[in-house]
GROMACS .gro file of C-alpha atoms in nm:
model
  269
    1MET     CA    1  -1.204  -1.421   1.135
    2PRO     CA    2  -0.851  -1.465   0.997
    3GLU     CA    3  -0.722  -1.819   1.019
    4SER     CA    4  -0.419  -1.930   1.220
    5VAL     CA    5  -0.183  -2.216   1.143
    6PRO     CA    6   0.114  -2.366   1.328
    7VAL     CA    7   0.449  -2.278   1.168
    8ARG     CA    8   0.779  -2.440   1.260
    9CYS     CA    9   1.110  -2.278   1.175
   10PRO     CA   10   1.330  -2.528   0.988
   11ALA     CA   11   1.644  -2.352   1.116
   12CYS     CA   12   1.591  -2.351   1.494
   13ARG     CA   13   1.278  -2.574   1.515
   14ARG     CA   14   1.083  -2.313   1.712
   15ALA     CA   15   0.705  -2.348   1.683
   16HIS     CA   16   0.493  -2.041   1.610
   17LEU     CA   17   0.122  -1.972   1.562
   18TYR     CA   18   0.076  -1.753   1.255
   19CYS     CA   19  -0.241  -1.553   1.190
   20ALA     CA   20  -0.319  -1.458   0.830
   21PRO     CA   21  -0.317  -1.080   0.767
   22VAL     CA   22  -0.644  -0.919   0.662
   23TYR     CA   23  -0.654  -0.646   0.394
   24PRO     CA   24  -0.944  -0.429   0.276
   25CYS     CA   25  -1.083  -0.495  -0.072
   26ALA     CA   26  -1.200  -0.193  -0.273
   27CYS     CA   27  -1.559  -0.306  -0.213
   28GLY     CA   28  -1.504  -0.277   0.163
   29ALA     CA   29  -1.492  -0.648   0.243
   30PRO     CA   30  -1.196  -0.789   0.438
   31THR     CA   31  -0.977  -1.030   0.240
   32ALA     CA   32  -0.704  -1.264   0.358
   33PRO     CA   33  -0.490  -1.531   0.193
   34ARG     CA   34  -0.588  -1.890   0.272
   35LEU     CA   35  -0.306  -2.058   0.456
   36ASP     CA   36  -0.205  -2.418   0.389
   37PRO     CA   37  -0.151  -2.601   0.721
   38ALA     CA   38  -0.041  -2.920   0.541
   39THR     CA   39   0.270  -2.762   0.388
   40GLU     CA   40   0.578  -2.661   0.586
   41ALA     CA   41   0.700  -2.305   0.580
   42ALA     CA   42   1.001  -2.232   0.357
   43VAL     CA   43   1.298  -2.009   0.431
   44SER     CA   44   1.287  -1.686   0.231
   45ALA     CA   45   1.653  -1.652   0.131
   46HIS     CA   46   1.642  -1.479  -0.209
   47ARG     CA   47   1.396  -1.195  -0.258
   48ALA     CA   48   1.250  -1.061  -0.581
   49TRP     CA   49   0.989  -0.789  -0.612
   50ASP     CA   50   0.756  -0.993  -0.834
   51ASP     CA   51   0.763  -1.284  -0.589
   52GLU     CA   52   0.659  -1.069  -0.293
   53TRP     CA   53   0.297  -1.032  -0.407
   54LEU     CA   54   0.009  -1.277  -0.402
   55THR     CA   55  -0.324  -1.262  -0.587
   56VAL     CA   56  -0.612  -1.300  -0.341
   57PRO     CA   57  -0.972  -1.304  -0.475
   58CYS     CA   58  -1.239  -1.127  -0.271
   59ALA     CA   59  -1.509  -1.367  -0.151
   60VAL     CA   60  -1.776  -1.095  -0.183
   61CYS     CA   61  -1.720  -0.919  -0.515
   62GLY     CA   62  -1.470  -1.155  -0.681
   63ARG     CA   63  -1.213  -0.880  -0.740
   64ARG     CA   64  -0.859  -1.023  -0.765
   65ASN     CA   65  -0.637  -0.808  -0.542
   66GLN     CA   66  -0.262  -0.829  -0.497
   67TRP     CA   67  -0.129  -0.831  -0.139
   68PRO     CA   68   0.209  -0.911   0.018
   69ARG     CA   69   0.285  -1.280   0.062
   70PRO     CA   70   0.248  -1.402   0.423
   71GLU     CA   71   0.582  -1.401   0.604
   72LEU     CA   72   0.695  -1.464   0.959
   73GLY     CA   73   1.015  -1.344   1.121
   74CYS     CA   74   1.156  -1.601   1.362
   75PRO     CA   75   1.357  -1.476   1.666
   76CYS     CA   76   1.655  -1.673   1.532
   77GLY     CA   77   1.672  -1.431   1.239
   78THR     CA   78   1.518  -1.656   0.974
   79VAL     CA   79   1.241  -1.516   0.755
   80LEU     CA   80   0.977  -1.779   0.681
   81ARG     CA   81   0.739  -1.774   0.387
   82VAL     CA   82   0.408  -1.914   0.509
   83PRO     CA   83   0.247  -2.143   0.246
   84VAL     CA   84  -0.093  -2.058   0.102
   85THR     CA   85  -0.347  -2.264  -0.085
   86THR     CA   86  -0.525  -2.175  -0.409
   87ALA     CA   87  -0.824  -2.395  -0.324
   88PRO     CA   88  -1.156  -2.206  -0.339
   89GLU     CA   89  -1.294  -2.080  -0.011
   90PRO     CA   90  -1.569  -2.323   0.097
   91SER     CA   91  -1.767  -2.058   0.280
   92ALA     CA   92  -1.745  -1.793   0.009
   93GLY     CA   93  -2.084  -1.652  -0.083
   94PRO     CA   94  -2.211  -1.574  -0.433
   95LEU     CA   95  -2.040  -1.297  -0.618
   96THR     CA   96  -2.365  -1.096  -0.624
   97GLU     CA   97  -2.360  -1.059  -0.247
   98ALA     CA   98  -2.317  -0.697  -0.146
   99ALA     CA   99  -2.062  -0.581   0.106
  100PRO     CA  100  -2.188  -0.476   0.451
  101GLY     CA  101  -2.339  -0.129   0.436
  102SER     CA  102  -2.391  -0.135   0.057
  103ARG     CA  103  -2.702  -0.200  -0.150
  104GLY     CA  104  -2.755  -0.427  -0.445
  105THR     CA  105  -2.482  -0.589  -0.649
  106PRO     CA  106  -2.111  -0.508  -0.629
  107GLU     CA  107  -2.154  -0.272  -0.922
  108GLN     CA  108  -2.384  -0.067  -0.697
  109ALA     CA  109  -2.154  -0.074  -0.398
  110PRO     CA  110  -1.998   0.252  -0.273
  111ALA     CA  111  -1.754   0.396  -0.521
  112ALA     CA  112  -1.381   0.373  -0.468
  113PRO     CA  113  -1.209   0.683  -0.331
  114GLY     CA  114  -1.174   0.954  -0.592
  115SER     CA  115  -1.419   0.793  -0.838
  116ARG     CA  116  -1.719   0.968  -0.990
  117GLY     CA  117  -1.934   0.842  -0.706
  118THR     CA  118  -1.747   1.062  -0.457
  119PRO     CA  119  -1.965   1.359  -0.362
  120ALA     CA  120  -1.843   1.707  -0.447
  121GLY     CA  121  -1.816   1.994  -0.204
  122PRO     CA  122  -1.626   2.066   0.120
  123ASP     CA  123  -1.740   1.742   0.286
  124ALA     CA  124  -1.629   1.522  -0.006
  125GLY     CA  125  -1.305   1.420   0.169
  126GLU     CA  126  -1.482   1.320   0.489
  127ALA     CA  127  -1.746   1.125   0.296
  128ALA     CA  128  -1.481   0.941   0.092
  129ALA     CA  129  -1.276   0.857   0.401
  130ALA     CA  130  -1.587   0.728   0.580
  131ARG     CA  131  -1.652   0.480   0.298
  132ARG     CA  132  -1.305   0.329   0.323
  133PRO     CA  133  -1.230   0.066   0.587
  134ALA     CA  134  -0.960   0.152   0.837
  135PHE     CA  135  -0.609   0.128   0.697
  136GLN     CA  136  -0.427  -0.182   0.822
  137PRO     CA  137  -0.059  -0.086   0.865
  138ARG     CA  138   0.232  -0.328   0.843
  139ALA     CA  139   0.519  -0.282   1.088
  140ILE     CA  140   0.843  -0.145   0.942
  141ARG     CA  141   1.165  -0.324   1.033
  142THR     CA  142   1.356  -0.297   0.706
  143ALA     CA  143   1.374  -0.067   0.404
  144ARG     CA  144   1.168  -0.319   0.210
  145ASP     CA  145   0.898  -0.299   0.479
  146ALA     CA  146   0.882   0.077   0.425
  147VAL     CA  147   0.821   0.027   0.053
  148THR     CA  148   0.553  -0.233   0.126
  149ALA     CA  149   0.381  -0.001   0.376
  150ALA     CA  150   0.373   0.280   0.121
  151ALA     CA  151   0.238   0.047  -0.151
  152LEU     CA  152  -0.037  -0.080   0.081
  153TYR     CA  153  -0.133   0.274   0.171
  154LEU     CA  154  -0.150   0.383  -0.193
  155ARG     CA  155  -0.371   0.084  -0.270
  156TRP     CA  156  -0.590   0.178   0.027
  157LEU     CA  157  -0.625   0.527  -0.119
  158GLY     CA  158  -0.758   0.371  -0.439
  159TYR     CA  159  -0.455   0.357  -0.670
  160ARG     CA  160  -0.427   0.041  -0.878
  161GLY     CA  161  -0.149  -0.129  -1.070
  162ILE     CA  162   0.121  -0.025  -0.823
  163ARG     CA  163   0.466  -0.126  -0.943
  164ARG     CA  164   0.829  -0.022  -0.939
  165ALA     CA  165   0.881   0.307  -1.122
  166ASP     CA  166   1.059   0.287  -1.458
  167ARG     CA  167   1.301   0.560  -1.355
  168ARG     CA  168   1.513   0.476  -1.054
  169PRO     CA  169   1.549   0.776  -0.819
  170PRO     CA  170   1.894   0.887  -0.694
  171ASN     CA  171   1.806   0.747  -0.351
  172GLY     CA  172   1.522   0.546  -0.206
  173VAL     CA  173   1.267   0.355  -0.410
  174GLY     CA  174   1.025   0.479  -0.675
  175LEU     CA  175   0.672   0.341  -0.705
  176ALA     CA  176   0.429   0.410  -0.988
  177ALA     CA  177   0.059   0.370  -1.053
  178ARG     CA  178  -0.173   0.520  -1.310
  179ASP     CA  179  -0.123   0.900  -1.307
  180LEU     CA  180   0.103   0.878  -1.002
  181LEU     CA  181   0.470   0.865  -0.904
  182ALA     CA  182   0.564   0.797  -0.542
  183HIS     CA  183   0.903   0.820  -0.374
  184VAL     CA  184   0.979   0.611  -0.065
  185ASP     CA  185   1.282   0.731   0.133
  186PRO     CA  186   1.378   0.471   0.399
  187THR     CA  187   1.699   0.649   0.501
  188VAL     CA  188   1.763   0.809   0.841
  189ARG     CA  189   1.816   1.161   0.702
  190PRO     CA  190   1.530   1.407   0.651
  191ALA     CA  191   1.430   1.455   0.288
  192ALA     CA  192   1.575   1.777   0.145
  193LEU     CA  193   1.441   2.042  -0.093
  194ARG     CA  194   1.625   1.881  -0.387
  195ASP     CA  195   1.458   1.545  -0.320
  196VAL     CA  196   1.111   1.699  -0.340
  197GLU     CA  197   1.195   1.898  -0.652
  198CYS     CA  198   1.343   1.596  -0.832
  199LEU     CA  199   1.028   1.394  -0.766
  200TRP     CA  200   0.803   1.677  -0.884
  201LEU     CA  201   1.004   1.737  -1.201
  202THR     CA  202   1.004   1.365  -1.286
  203ALA     CA  203   0.628   1.353  -1.236
  204MET     CA  204   0.587   1.660  -1.459
  205THR     CA  205   0.765   1.486  -1.747
  206GLU     CA  206   0.520   1.195  -1.718
  207SER     CA  207   0.207   1.411  -1.669
  208ALA     CA  208   0.152   1.249  -1.332
  209SER     CA  209   0.093   1.366  -0.978
  210CYS     CA  210   0.337   1.267  -0.706
  211VAL     CA  211   0.364   1.185  -0.337
  212TYR     CA  212   0.663   1.153  -0.103
  213PHE     CA  213   0.704   0.904   0.186
  214SER     CA  214   0.989   0.950   0.434
  215LEU     CA  215   1.094   0.768   0.750
  216ALA     CA  216   1.297   1.059   0.890
  217GLY     CA  217   1.076   1.354   0.801
  218TYR     CA  218   1.164   1.665   0.598
  219THR     CA  219   1.378   1.975   0.623
  220ASP     CA  220   1.202   2.312   0.657
  221ALA     CA  221   1.306   2.402   0.302
  222ALA     CA  222   1.158   2.078   0.168
  223ARG     CA  223   0.827   2.145   0.347
  224THR     CA  224   0.810   2.498   0.209
  225ARG     CA  225   0.885   2.387  -0.148
  226ALA     CA  226   0.638   2.098  -0.128
  227ALA     CA  227   0.366   2.340  -0.016
  228SER     CA  228   0.431   2.568  -0.315
  229LEU     CA  229   0.433   2.275  -0.559
  230GLY     CA  230   0.138   2.092  -0.403
  231VAL     CA  231   0.337   1.775  -0.329
  232PRO     CA  232   0.183   1.558  -0.054
  233LEU     CA  233   0.436   1.469   0.217
  234PHE     CA  234   0.392   1.170   0.446
  235VAL     CA  235   0.604   1.037   0.731
  236LEU     CA  236   0.607   0.660   0.786
  237ASP     CA  237   0.612   0.560   1.152
  238LEU     CA  238   0.754   0.226   1.260
  239ALA     CA  239   0.404   0.081   1.284
  240GLY     CA  240   0.371   0.133   0.908
  241ALA     CA  241   0.107   0.408   0.924
  242PRO     CA  242   0.172   0.710   0.698
  243ARG     CA  243   0.105   1.048   0.868
  244PRO     CA  244   0.013   1.347   0.649
  245MET     CA  245   0.262   1.632   0.698
  246ASN     CA  246   0.107   1.909   0.485
  247ASP     CA  247  -0.226   2.020   0.339
  248PRO     CA  248  -0.192   1.828   0.007
  249ALA     CA  249  -0.126   1.510   0.207
  250GLU     CA  250  -0.428   1.575   0.430
  251ALA     CA  251  -0.643   1.622   0.121
  252LEU     CA  252  -0.514   1.303  -0.041
  253HIS     CA  253  -0.567   1.106   0.280
  254GLY     CA  254  -0.925   1.230   0.306
  255GLU     CA  255  -1.034   1.218  -0.058
  256GLY     CA  256  -0.832   0.920  -0.184
  257ALA     CA  257  -0.708   0.866  -0.537
  258PRO     CA  258  -0.857   1.099  -0.800
  259ALA     CA  259  -1.056   0.968  -1.093
  260PRO     CA  260  -0.835   0.814  -1.368
  261GLY     CA  261  -0.693   1.075  -1.602
  262THR     CA  262  -0.725   1.366  -1.356
  263GLY     CA  263  -0.426   1.295  -1.130
  264ALA     CA  264  -0.200   1.568  -1.270
  265ARG     CA  265  -0.466   1.819  -1.363
  266ASP     CA  266  -0.452   2.023  -1.045
  267ARG     CA  267  -0.074   2.029  -0.996
  268ARG     CA  268   0.064   2.375  -0.938
  269THR     CA  269   0.368   2.506  -1.120
   0.00000   0.00000   0.00000
């Protein structure tokens, strides 16, 4: 069970009860940052991308995952950064313990989505999706929340090393992982044909596949062009759950990230 700690806002002195978020590790075990009830919450005034992530080790397989730092929005408008502790988990089991539903050691646990352990054939997507725990969305209130939701979803699909893209797109935010470029459009206008084509062309130059996330949906021309290019289109709802909007997105949602080095192999020209 995720832990809860009392948090008091230093601005208005309101008291809150904060519950630590739980995220799925690649091995299938739930992971959550350990909160520090002895330290007061700090006001998050200046934001930096590198400071928004926290390394959380999995108590089952020992994998060191990166998840968003715990934050709490007070009704007075103050954003509070909830303190965490780096002390080892007292109840953590040995690293050779297998995740529920797996057999043997973590090395023998079910393969990550898109890895060589994923079965081939028409049911491969369903089998891969069944092995993944349910995606835990994060509510979207700001443009930054939209980027975080997209990054969490990509990590859930099996992509690793997610970071800001080297090339800044004309609008929105670019994310990158191995063999992948993602565009997050948090604006209130539907993504246009040019937006989809620019993402695809940029991905082509880097021999990567690509995926587009939009808050406001897509124009008909953008949908048609994305279908011809094989670009997955997702719409982010305010709950933070991406919804597939075309066949490539449905396939990616079901099958997860492809094996390393094969991300751009099946892109259509």
